[in-house]
Amino acid sequence: MALRENPFGEVRVPLAWTAGVALVVGIIVAVGLLMSDRRETFRSEAYGVTRQVGDAVAAPVTGFLVTPGRWIGDGVNSVRGYFFAVSENRRLKAELAEAAEWKNAALALRDTNTRYKALLGLKTDPPIPMVAARTVSEARGPFSNTRLANAGREKGIITGNPVMSENGLIGRVIGVTDGASRILLLTDIASRTPVMIERTNARAILTGDGGPNPRLEYLRGQEPVKPGDRLVTSGDGGVLPRGLPVGLAVKGLDGRWRAVLASDAAPVDFVRILLFQDFSQLSAAAAAELDKMPVPPPASPMPAVGVTAAGATAAAPTTTAPKPPVAKPPAATAGATPAPKPAPPRAPAPRPATPSRPAATPAPTATPTPTAPPPAATEVPF
């Protein structure tokens, strides 16, 4: 084939000229770089002359040489993105699914953190010690509605303690063991809770019937409750503290007043058990000690008090019916000479009494007042 018949024959001359120009430009750039790298003395912190010339020449040339390489890189990336779009799409979908899982986990943690804050911020008036727990199982049936919490006797929980969520009262403890306690919910058929309508202070008994809305029974007064009234514990009977939120009053389809429980606003999984103790939760020993009353001492009769000459006190027995014919002298006290017995009225001489101790002149003592005046006794000289 002749050179003229070659299809690339007309392209050889422009390519040769282009290669020659590139070679010349490369040589100029290399010389400029070599000259700019020389050690020169700088004056006033300025570039040297050779370095200035080298930088002025290298800037446009290097920019011109780099531009085609950048274009080629962009083209390769475009082609790669076109051919690998399917795999890139799959990778992005996997990352999106993983990000969605992380988003759901973050939202759940945020909700849990918010509930923790609300639960820890729960306060009562007066303050009552509390124990945090988590409900781990649930028992539901036509007549039973209880839950099991993972805190028990080791944390000081006893039967009768109220249990609350971050929104309100959910029930009370009916059984305790090591590491667990059973909670009777307000909706259980055996639940009876004294409550109070906060607006009117009217009392009622919240009675569970197995449904989600327990009944309000034993209401008294003219229109004691209206729809939307807030219900709190009344504290009657001392089983529960006063003022714990219970729910709102509503009118049921059967015409009875019922309660929408405040604890239904969120799942009941985190609870706080109030270590509330009143007189109804005292131990049997303490109750027996309180019921035990002291026995008063037996009443003694009022003695008649007499004073002897020696300063001793003598108690004379009280007689209810003294005998009027004979006047008997009172008994002598210990340590004093007994009084002489008077002689009969017809005897001319008295009969002196024999002293048991050294002589001590007794003084007349008080005698009981007879109902009738006794006969006059004959004076006896000492």
mmCIF file of C-alpha atoms in Angstrom:
data_model
loop_
_atom_site.group_PDB
_atom_site.id
_atom_site.type_symbol
_atom_site.label_atom_id
_atom_site.label_comp_id
_atom_site.label_asym_id
_atom_site.label_seq_id
_atom_site.Cartn_x
_atom_site.Cartn_y
_atom_site.Cartn_z
ATOM 1 C CA MET A 1 0.000 0.000 0.000
ATOM 2 C CA ALA A 2 1.404 3.429 -0.905
ATOM 3 C CA LEU A 3 1.820 6.149 1.653
ATOM 4 C CA ARG A 4 -0.829 8.260 0.040
ATOM 5 C CA GLU A 5 -3.318 5.390 0.186
ATOM 6 C CA ASN A 6 -2.713 5.004 3.970
ATOM 7 C CA PRO A 7 -5.650 6.660 5.855
ATOM 8 C CA PHE A 8 -3.285 7.781 8.626
ATOM 9 C CA GLY A 9 -0.855 9.410 6.213
ATOM 10 C CA GLU A 10 -2.410 12.832 6.516
ATOM 11 C CA VAL A 11 -2.289 12.678 10.316
ATOM 12 C CA ARG A 12 1.452 11.985 10.606
ATOM 13 C CA VAL A 13 2.616 15.544 9.949
ATOM 14 C CA PRO A 14 0.380 17.264 12.543
ATOM 15 C CA LEU A 15 1.350 14.658 15.105
ATOM 16 C CA ALA A 16 5.031 15.226 14.433
ATOM 17 C CA TRP A 17 4.635 18.971 14.832
ATOM 18 C CA THR A 18 2.648 18.523 18.044
ATOM 19 C CA ALA A 19 5.291 16.213 19.508
ATOM 20 C CA GLY A 20 8.033 18.671 18.604
ATOM 21 C CA VAL A 21 6.197 21.559 20.250
ATOM 22 C CA ALA A 22 5.574 19.519 23.386
ATOM 23 C CA LEU A 23 9.245 18.564 23.528
ATOM 24 C CA VAL A 24 10.337 22.169 23.271
ATOM 25 C CA VAL A 25 7.881 23.241 25.946
ATOM 26 C CA GLY A 26 9.073 20.438 28.189
ATOM 27 C CA ILE A 27 12.682 21.482 27.784
ATOM 28 C CA ILE A 28 11.821 25.081 28.627
ATOM 29 C CA VAL A 29 9.930 24.009 31.717
ATOM 30 C CA ALA A 30 12.755 21.762 32.867
ATOM 31 C CA VAL A 31 15.295 24.551 32.449
ATOM 32 C CA GLY A 32 13.053 26.940 34.306
ATOM 33 C CA LEU A 33 12.648 24.504 37.182
ATOM 34 C CA LEU A 34 16.371 23.942 37.360
ATOM 35 C CA MET A 35 17.053 27.641 37.368
ATOM 36 C CA SER A 36 14.431 28.326 40.003
ATOM 37 C CA ASP A 37 15.930 25.742 42.325
ATOM 38 C CA ARG A 38 19.265 27.520 42.609
ATOM 39 C CA ARG A 39 20.467 28.844 45.928
ATOM 40 C CA GLU A 40 20.301 32.579 45.763
ATOM 41 C CA THR A 41 20.577 35.408 48.205
ATOM 42 C CA PHE A 42 17.163 36.788 49.024
ATOM 43 C CA ARG A 43 16.748 40.445 49.534
ATOM 44 C CA SER A 44 13.899 41.807 51.556
ATOM 45 C CA GLU A 45 12.375 38.299 51.580
ATOM 46 C CA ALA A 46 11.657 38.465 47.823
ATOM 47 C CA TYR A 47 12.115 35.862 45.094
ATOM 48 C CA GLY A 48 15.225 35.900 42.956
ATOM 49 C CA VAL A 49 15.005 36.812 39.299
ATOM 50 C CA THR A 50 15.446 33.275 37.998
ATOM 51 C CA ARG A 51 12.836 31.920 40.341
ATOM 52 C CA GLN A 52 10.340 34.540 39.305
ATOM 53 C CA VAL A 53 10.842 33.709 35.628
ATOM 54 C CA GLY A 54 10.513 29.991 36.316
ATOM 55 C CA ASP A 55 7.262 30.392 38.225
ATOM 56 C CA ALA A 56 5.801 32.652 35.544
ATOM 57 C CA VAL A 57 6.541 30.076 32.829
ATOM 58 C CA ALA A 58 5.585 26.957 34.824
ATOM 59 C CA ALA A 59 2.145 28.121 35.962
ATOM 60 C CA PRO A 60 0.362 28.232 32.564
ATOM 61 C CA VAL A 61 2.271 25.284 31.121
ATOM 62 C CA THR A 62 1.461 22.952 34.019
ATOM 63 C CA GLY A 63 -2.135 24.084 33.978
ATOM 64 C CA PHE A 64 -2.341 23.300 30.260
ATOM 65 C CA LEU A 65 -0.805 19.868 30.775
ATOM 66 C CA VAL A 66 -3.007 18.965 33.744
ATOM 67 C CA THR A 67 -6.289 19.943 32.074
ATOM 68 C CA PRO A 68 -6.413 16.966 29.647
ATOM 69 C CA GLY A 69 -5.675 14.570 32.477
ATOM 70 C CA ARG A 70 -8.527 16.020 34.489
ATOM 71 C CA TRP A 71 -10.860 15.695 31.552
ATOM 72 C CA ILE A 72 -9.855 12.113 31.035
ATOM 73 C CA GLY A 73 -10.448 11.320 34.733
ATOM 74 C CA ASP A 74 -13.912 12.855 34.633
ATOM 75 C CA GLY A 75 -14.758 10.876 31.511
ATOM 76 C CA VAL A 76 -13.589 7.627 33.071
ATOM 77 C CA ASN A 77 -15.683 8.323 36.175
ATOM 78 C CA SER A 78 -18.730 9.020 34.006
ATOM 79 C CA VAL A 79 -18.306 5.797 32.112
ATOM 80 C CA ARG A 80 -17.727 3.864 35.328
ATOM 81 C CA GLY A 81 -20.821 5.366 36.921
ATOM 82 C CA TYR A 82 -22.887 4.441 33.870
ATOM 83 C CA PHE A 83 -21.782 0.825 33.796
ATOM 84 C CA PHE A 84 -21.735 0.331 37.590
ATOM 85 C CA ALA A 85 -24.998 2.155 38.365
ATOM 86 C CA VAL A 86 -26.792 -1.075 39.326
ATOM 87 C CA SER A 87 -24.189 -2.102 41.914
ATOM 88 C CA GLU A 88 -24.049 1.444 43.249
ATOM 89 C CA ASN A 89 -27.813 1.465 43.574
ATOM 90 C CA ARG A 90 -27.730 -1.774 45.547
ATOM 91 C CA ARG A 91 -25.049 -0.434 47.865
ATOM 92 C CA LEU A 92 -27.010 2.747 48.500
ATOM 93 C CA LYS A 93 -30.161 0.762 49.266
ATOM 94 C CA ALA A 94 -28.296 -1.353 51.811
ATOM 95 C CA GLU A 95 -26.911 1.779 53.478
ATOM 96 C CA LEU A 96 -30.397 3.314 53.539
ATOM 97 C CA ALA A 97 -31.851 0.236 55.233
ATOM 98 C CA GLU A 98 -29.071 0.259 57.826
ATOM 99 C CA ALA A 99 -29.630 3.964 58.432
ATOM 100 C CA ALA A 100 -33.355 3.312 58.915
ATOM 101 C CA GLU A 101 -32.570 0.691 61.558
ATOM 102 C CA TRP A 102 -30.289 3.125 63.358
ATOM 103 C CA LYS A 103 -33.019 5.761 63.169
ATOM 104 C CA ASN A 104 -35.581 3.422 64.749
ATOM 105 C CA ALA A 105 -33.117 2.495 67.487
ATOM 106 C CA ALA A 106 -32.385 6.173 68.155
ATOM 107 C CA LEU A 107 -36.101 7.003 68.367
ATOM 108 C CA ALA A 108 -36.699 4.099 70.758
ATOM 109 C CA LEU A 109 -33.801 5.189 72.954
ATOM 110 C CA ARG A 110 -35.065 8.747 72.943
ATOM 111 C CA ASP A 111 -38.521 7.590 73.999
ATOM 112 C CA THR A 112 -37.028 5.392 76.734
ATOM 113 C CA ASN A 113 -34.841 8.239 77.940
ATOM 114 C CA THR A 114 -37.848 10.563 78.081
ATOM 115 C CA ARG A 115 -39.810 8.027 80.105
ATOM 116 C CA TYR A 116 -36.847 7.485 82.424
ATOM 117 C CA LYS A 117 -36.672 11.214 83.076
ATOM 118 C CA ALA A 118 -40.396 11.378 83.769
ATOM 119 C CA LEU A 119 -40.218 8.338 86.051
ATOM 120 C CA LEU A 120 -37.230 9.648 87.983
ATOM 121 C CA GLY A 121 -38.898 13.039 88.299
ATOM 122 C CA LEU A 122 -41.929 11.491 89.975
ATOM 123 C CA LYS A 123 -42.488 13.119 93.380
ATOM 124 C CA THR A 124 -45.057 12.771 96.151
ATOM 125 C CA ASP A 125 -46.106 15.101 98.940
ATOM 126 C CA PRO A 126 -44.841 14.229 101.504
ATOM 127 C CA PRO A 127 -41.817 12.554 99.872
ATOM 128 C CA ILE A 128 -41.961 8.740 99.915
ATOM 129 C CA PRO A 129 -38.993 6.428 99.177
ATOM 130 C CA MET A 130 -39.344 4.639 95.834
ATOM 131 C CA VAL A 131 -37.837 1.608 94.088
ATOM 132 C CA ALA A 132 -37.522 1.449 90.287
ATOM 133 C CA ALA A 133 -38.457 -1.831 88.600
ATOM 134 C CA ARG A 134 -39.477 -3.303 85.287
ATOM 135 C CA THR A 135 -42.503 -5.455 84.595
ATOM 136 C CA VAL A 136 -41.274 -8.715 83.072
ATOM 137 C CA SER A 137 -44.485 -10.683 82.572
ATOM 138 C CA GLU A 138 -48.207 -10.172 82.393
ATOM 139 C CA ALA A 139 -51.179 -12.312 83.374
ATOM 140 C CA ARG A 140 -54.522 -11.523 81.752
ATOM 141 C CA GLY A 141 -57.810 -13.339 81.949
ATOM 142 C CA PRO A 142 -61.524 -12.813 82.495
ATOM 143 C CA PHE A 143 -60.994 -12.441 86.243
ATOM 144 C CA SER A 144 -57.247 -11.855 86.678
ATOM 145 C CA ASN A 145 -55.146 -8.878 85.653
ATOM 146 C CA THR A 146 -51.736 -8.795 87.339
ATOM 147 C CA ARG A 147 -48.117 -8.167 86.429
ATOM 148 C CA LEU A 148 -44.762 -9.354 87.737
ATOM 149 C CA ALA A 149 -41.970 -6.860 88.529
ATOM 150 C CA ASN A 150 -38.271 -7.730 88.862
ATOM 151 C CA ALA A 151 -37.846 -6.212 92.347
ATOM 152 C CA GLY A 152 -38.737 -7.913 95.591
ATOM 153 C CA ARG A 153 -38.099 -8.302 99.273
ATOM 154 C CA GLU A 154 -34.400 -7.491 98.999
ATOM 155 C CA LYS A 155 -35.286 -3.858 98.162
ATOM 156 C CA GLY A 156 -37.664 -3.379 101.071
ATOM 157 C CA ILE A 157 -40.911 -3.973 99.154
ATOM 158 C CA ILE A 158 -43.818 -5.276 101.211
ATOM 159 C CA THR A 159 -47.395 -6.247 100.471
ATOM 160 C CA GLY A 160 -49.662 -3.248 99.929
ATOM 161 C CA ASN A 161 -47.081 -0.861 98.431
ATOM 162 C CA PRO A 162 -48.550 1.375 95.677
ATOM 163 C CA VAL A 163 -47.103 1.031 92.153
ATOM 164 C CA MET A 164 -46.951 3.926 89.676
ATOM 165 C CA SER A 165 -45.814 4.522 86.123
ATOM 166 C CA GLU A 166 -44.602 7.880 84.869
ATOM 167 C CA ASN A 167 -48.240 8.843 84.165
ATOM 168 C CA GLY A 168 -50.159 7.637 87.207
ATOM 169 C CA LEU A 169 -51.187 4.839 89.568
ATOM 170 C CA ILE A 170 -51.382 1.330 88.076
ATOM 171 C CA GLY A 171 -52.077 -0.796 91.177
ATOM 172 C CA ARG A 172 -50.535 -2.174 94.354
ATOM 173 C CA VAL A 173 -48.323 -5.065 95.440
ATOM 174 C CA ILE A 174 -50.173 -8.201 96.559
ATOM 175 C CA GLY A 175 -47.241 -10.631 96.844
ATOM 176 C CA VAL A 176 -43.493 -10.348 97.432
ATOM 177 C CA THR A 177 -40.614 -12.784 97.183
ATOM 178 C CA ASP A 178 -36.866 -12.531 96.644
ATOM 179 C CA GLY A 179 -36.279 -10.792 93.328
ATOM 180 C CA ALA A 180 -39.928 -10.447 92.268
ATOM 181 C CA SER A 181 -43.221 -8.912 93.322
ATOM 182 C CA ARG A 182 -46.742 -9.332 91.935
ATOM 183 C CA ILE A 183 -48.790 -6.234 91.127
ATOM 184 C CA LEU A 184 -52.583 -6.181 91.193
ATOM 185 C CA LEU A 185 -53.724 -3.723 88.509
ATOM 186 C CA LEU A 186 -56.603 -1.292 88.964
ATOM 187 C CA THR A 187 -58.568 -3.120 86.274
ATOM 188 C CA ASP A 188 -58.560 -6.457 88.118
ATOM 189 C CA ILE A 189 -61.914 -7.671 89.348
ATOM 190 C CA ALA A 190 -60.576 -7.876 92.924
ATOM 191 C CA SER A 191 -59.235 -4.306 92.942
ATOM 192 C CA ARG A 192 -60.904 -1.738 95.215
ATOM 193 C CA THR A 193 -59.259 1.685 95.394
ATOM 194 C CA PRO A 194 -60.569 4.700 97.355
ATOM 195 C CA VAL A 195 -60.439 7.748 95.075
ATOM 196 C CA MET A 196 -61.516 11.374 95.187
ATOM 197 C CA ILE A 197 -62.842 13.778 92.566
ATOM 198 C CA GLU A 198 -60.358 16.621 92.716
ATOM 199 C CA ARG A 199 -62.862 19.320 91.769
ATOM 200 C CA THR A 200 -65.513 18.549 94.421
ATOM 201 C CA ASN A 201 -63.580 16.380 96.924
ATOM 202 C CA ALA A 202 -66.342 13.792 96.523
ATOM 203 C CA ARG A 203 -65.333 10.273 97.526
ATOM 204 C CA ALA A 204 -65.788 7.103 95.482
ATOM 205 C CA ILE A 205 -64.506 3.557 95.193
ATOM 206 C CA LEU A 206 -62.742 2.634 91.959
ATOM 207 C CA THR A 207 -63.855 -0.941 91.264
ATOM 208 C CA GLY A 208 -62.194 -3.082 88.616
ATOM 209 C CA ASP A 209 -64.361 -5.289 86.416
ATOM 210 C CA GLY A 210 -61.770 -6.815 84.095
ATOM 211 C CA GLY A 211 -62.245 -4.131 81.424
ATOM 212 C CA PRO A 212 -59.967 -1.219 80.541
ATOM 213 C CA ASN A 213 -62.140 1.342 82.392
ATOM 214 C CA PRO A 214 -62.967 0.530 86.046
ATOM 215 C CA ARG A 215 -66.219 1.770 87.593
ATOM 216 C CA LEU A 216 -66.784 4.609 90.067
ATOM 217 C CA GLU A 217 -69.115 3.367 92.784
ATOM 218 C CA TYR A 218 -70.662 4.736 96.004
ATOM 219 C CA LEU A 219 -70.807 8.336 94.790
ATOM 220 C CA ARG A 220 -72.667 10.734 97.078
ATOM 221 C CA GLY A 221 -74.137 14.213 96.636
ATOM 222 C CA GLN A 222 -75.787 16.222 93.900
ATOM 223 C CA GLU A 223 -73.780 15.889 90.672
ATOM 224 C CA PRO A 224 -70.495 15.038 92.436
ATOM 225 C CA VAL A 225 -68.701 14.309 89.161
ATOM 226 C CA LYS A 226 -68.670 15.656 85.607
ATOM 227 C CA PRO A 227 -67.039 14.308 82.448
ATOM 228 C CA GLY A 228 -63.332 15.124 82.437
ATOM 229 C CA ASP A 229 -62.961 15.525 86.225
ATOM 230 C CA ARG A 230 -59.532 14.490 87.474
ATOM 231 C CA LEU A 231 -59.405 11.513 89.842
ATOM 232 C CA VAL A 232 -56.764 11.115 92.553
ATOM 233 C CA THR A 233 -56.346 8.769 95.499
ATOM 234 C CA SER A 234 -58.193 9.951 98.607
ATOM 235 C CA GLY A 235 -55.995 8.212 101.188
ATOM 236 C CA ASP A 236 -59.053 6.900 103.050
ATOM 237 C CA GLY A 237 -58.262 3.777 105.025
ATOM 238 C CA GLY A 238 -54.547 4.515 104.999
ATOM 239 C CA VAL A 239 -53.771 1.916 102.323
ATOM 240 C CA LEU A 240 -52.608 4.455 99.713
ATOM 241 C CA PRO A 241 -51.171 7.961 100.110
ATOM 242 C CA ARG A 242 -53.367 10.888 99.204
ATOM 243 C CA GLY A 243 -53.112 12.728 95.894
ATOM 244 C CA LEU A 244 -51.699 10.101 93.504
ATOM 245 C CA PRO A 245 -53.055 10.656 89.939
ATOM 246 C CA VAL A 246 -55.487 7.970 88.795
ATOM 247 C CA GLY A 247 -57.237 9.208 85.657
ATOM 248 C CA LEU A 248 -60.251 11.102 84.283
ATOM 249 C CA ALA A 249 -63.965 10.518 84.834
ATOM 250 C CA VAL A 250 -66.115 9.553 81.826
ATOM 251 C CA LYS A 251 -69.681 8.360 81.305
ATOM 252 C CA GLY A 252 -69.798 4.778 80.057
ATOM 253 C CA LEU A 253 -72.169 3.338 77.482
ATOM 254 C CA ASP A 254 -74.024 1.561 80.303
ATOM 255 C CA GLY A 255 -74.728 4.882 82.027
ATOM 256 C CA ARG A 256 -72.236 4.327 84.836
ATOM 257 C CA TRP A 257 -69.357 6.604 85.721
ATOM 258 C CA ARG A 258 -66.028 5.105 84.789
ATOM 259 C CA ALA A 259 -62.380 6.139 84.771
ATOM 260 C CA VAL A 260 -59.956 6.484 81.883
ATOM 261 C CA LEU A 261 -56.714 5.501 83.604
ATOM 262 C CA ALA A 262 -53.776 7.879 83.288
ATOM 263 C CA SER A 263 -51.389 4.927 83.127
ATOM 264 C CA ASP A 264 -52.857 3.917 79.743
ATOM 265 C CA ALA A 265 -51.081 6.853 78.059
ATOM 266 C CA ALA A 266 -47.901 4.760 77.637
ATOM 267 C CA PRO A 267 -46.877 1.092 77.903
ATOM 268 C CA VAL A 268 -46.542 -0.057 81.502
ATOM 269 C CA ASP A 269 -43.071 -1.567 81.452
ATOM 270 C CA PHE A 270 -41.082 0.748 83.745
ATOM 271 C CA VAL A 271 -42.645 1.340 87.171
ATOM 272 C CA ARG A 272 -41.786 2.791 90.552
ATOM 273 C CA ILE A 273 -42.893 1.054 93.737
ATOM 274 C CA LEU A 274 -43.605 3.425 96.617
ATOM 275 C CA LEU A 275 -42.299 2.132 99.957
ATOM 276 C CA PHE A 276 -45.391 3.462 101.711
ATOM 277 C CA GLN A 277 -46.292 1.934 105.075
ATOM 278 C CA ASP A 278 -49.247 2.804 107.290
ATOM 279 C CA PHE A 279 -50.947 1.340 110.308
ATOM 280 C CA SER A 280 -52.670 -1.345 108.256
ATOM 281 C CA GLN A 281 -49.287 -2.771 107.199
ATOM 282 C CA LEU A 282 -47.754 -3.121 110.648
ATOM 283 C CA SER A 283 -46.413 -6.497 111.678
ATOM 284 C CA ALA A 284 -48.357 -8.798 113.962
ATOM 285 C CA ALA A 285 -45.928 -8.224 116.838
ATOM 286 C CA ALA A 286 -46.249 -4.450 116.567
ATOM 287 C CA ALA A 287 -50.022 -4.670 116.307
ATOM 288 C CA ALA A 288 -50.190 -6.908 119.401
ATOM 289 C CA GLU A 289 -47.988 -4.498 121.309
ATOM 290 C CA LEU A 290 -50.228 -1.573 120.358
ATOM 291 C CA ASP A 291 -53.366 -3.514 121.337
ATOM 292 C CA LYS A 292 -51.896 -4.430 124.712
ATOM 293 C CA MET A 293 -53.215 -1.966 127.344
ATOM 294 C CA PRO A 294 -51.635 -1.562 130.789
ATOM 295 C CA VAL A 295 -53.731 -2.908 133.742
ATOM 296 C CA PRO A 296 -54.394 -0.194 136.379
ATOM 297 C CA PRO A 297 -53.449 -1.018 140.022
ATOM 298 C CA PRO A 298 -56.301 -2.059 142.402
ATOM 299 C CA ALA A 299 -57.969 0.771 144.288
ATOM 300 C CA SER A 300 -57.182 0.844 148.043
ATOM 301 C CA PRO A 301 -59.560 2.298 150.721
ATOM 302 C CA MET A 302 -58.775 5.716 152.158
ATOM 303 C CA PRO A 303 -57.116 5.160 155.576
ATOM 304 C CA ALA A 304 -57.850 7.356 158.595
ATOM 305 C CA VAL A 305 -54.655 9.076 159.631
ATOM 306 C CA GLY A 306 -53.820 9.815 163.295
ATOM 307 C CA VAL A 307 -50.775 11.480 164.845
ATOM 308 C CA THR A 308 -49.300 10.194 168.106
ATOM 309 C CA ALA A 309 -47.264 12.149 170.593
ATOM 310 C CA ALA A 310 -44.019 10.606 169.281
ATOM 311 C CA GLY A 311 -44.794 11.863 165.678
ATOM 312 C CA ALA A 312 -45.796 8.440 164.289
ATOM 313 C CA THR A 313 -48.791 8.116 161.989
ATOM 314 C CA ALA A 314 -51.448 5.525 162.690
ATOM 315 C CA ALA A 315 -54.133 4.360 160.255
ATOM 316 C CA ALA A 316 -57.461 3.541 161.786
ATOM 317 C CA PRO A 317 -59.841 1.243 159.932
ATOM 318 C CA THR A 318 -62.919 2.865 158.589
ATOM 319 C CA THR A 319 -66.110 1.460 160.104
ATOM 320 C CA THR A 320 -69.379 1.840 158.351
ATOM 321 C CA ALA A 321 -71.648 0.990 161.316
ATOM 322 C CA PRO A 322 -70.025 1.520 164.746
ATOM 323 C CA LYS A 323 -71.672 -0.040 167.785
ATOM 324 C CA PRO A 324 -73.047 2.697 170.043
ATOM 325 C CA PRO A 325 -73.093 0.848 173.402
ATOM 326 C CA VAL A 326 -69.344 0.277 173.705
ATOM 327 C CA ALA A 327 -66.637 2.867 172.827
ATOM 328 C CA LYS A 328 -63.426 1.182 171.775
ATOM 329 C CA PRO A 329 -60.145 3.089 171.640
ATOM 330 C CA PRO A 330 -58.186 3.035 168.320
ATOM 331 C CA ALA A 331 -55.312 0.635 167.823
ATOM 332 C CA ALA A 332 -51.910 1.956 168.804
ATOM 333 C CA THR A 333 -49.173 2.352 166.222
ATOM 334 C CA ALA A 334 -45.939 0.456 166.278
ATOM 335 C CA GLY A 335 -43.391 2.098 168.569
ATOM 336 C CA ALA A 336 -45.946 3.847 170.829
ATOM 337 C CA THR A 337 -47.553 2.796 174.156
ATOM 338 C CA PRO A 338 -51.081 1.493 173.659
ATOM 339 C CA ALA A 339 -53.858 3.567 175.199
ATOM 340 C CA PRO A 340 -55.356 2.257 178.519
ATOM 341 C CA LYS A 341 -58.729 0.583 178.441
ATOM 342 C CA PRO A 342 -61.456 2.489 180.302
ATOM 343 C CA ALA A 343 -63.066 0.648 183.217
ATOM 344 C CA PRO A 344 -66.744 -0.104 183.346
ATOM 345 C CA PRO A 345 -68.847 2.729 184.780
ATOM 346 C CA ARG A 346 -69.363 0.939 188.128
ATOM 347 C CA ALA A 347 -65.664 0.087 188.720
ATOM 348 C CA PRO A 348 -63.996 2.560 191.135
ATOM 349 C CA ALA A 349 -60.439 1.953 189.887
ATOM 350 C CA PRO A 350 -59.124 1.751 186.330
ATOM 351 C CA ARG A 351 -57.231 -1.153 184.869
ATOM 352 C CA PRO A 352 -53.916 0.152 183.507
ATOM 353 C CA ALA A 353 -52.443 -1.419 180.353
ATOM 354 C CA THR A 354 -49.030 -3.001 180.422
ATOM 355 C CA PRO A 355 -46.615 -1.080 178.155
ATOM 356 C CA SER A 356 -44.586 -3.144 175.668
ATOM 357 C CA ARG A 357 -41.855 -0.498 175.238
ATOM 358 C CA PRO A 358 -40.384 2.345 177.297
ATOM 359 C CA ALA A 359 -42.984 4.773 178.486
ATOM 360 C CA ALA A 360 -44.178 7.268 175.953
ATOM 361 C CA THR A 361 -47.191 9.402 176.628
ATOM 362 C CA PRO A 362 -49.626 8.792 173.796
ATOM 363 C CA ALA A 363 -51.687 11.585 172.434
ATOM 364 C CA PRO A 364 -55.331 11.120 171.624
ATOM 365 C CA THR A 365 -55.817 9.916 168.087
ATOM 366 C CA ALA A 366 -58.607 10.587 165.660
ATOM 367 C CA THR A 367 -61.520 8.221 166.039
ATOM 368 C CA PRO A 368 -64.247 7.512 163.519
ATOM 369 C CA THR A 369 -67.333 9.620 164.029
ATOM 370 C CA PRO A 370 -70.202 7.383 165.222
ATOM 371 C CA THR A 371 -73.710 7.875 164.051
ATOM 372 C CA ALA A 372 -75.023 7.952 167.654
ATOM 373 C CA PRO A 373 -73.296 9.636 170.638
ATOM 374 C CA PRO A 374 -71.611 7.043 172.865
ATOM 375 C CA PRO A 375 -72.232 7.007 176.654
ATOM 376 C CA ALA A 376 -69.924 9.143 178.796
ATOM 377 C CA ALA A 377 -66.895 7.262 180.009
ATOM 378 C CA THR A 378 -65.409 7.631 183.478
ATOM 379 C CA GLU A 379 -62.223 9.651 183.558
ATOM 380 C CA VAL A 380 -59.225 7.491 184.406
ATOM 381 C CA PRO A 381 -56.237 9.170 186.090
ATOM 382 C CA PHE A 382 -52.813 8.297 184.717
#
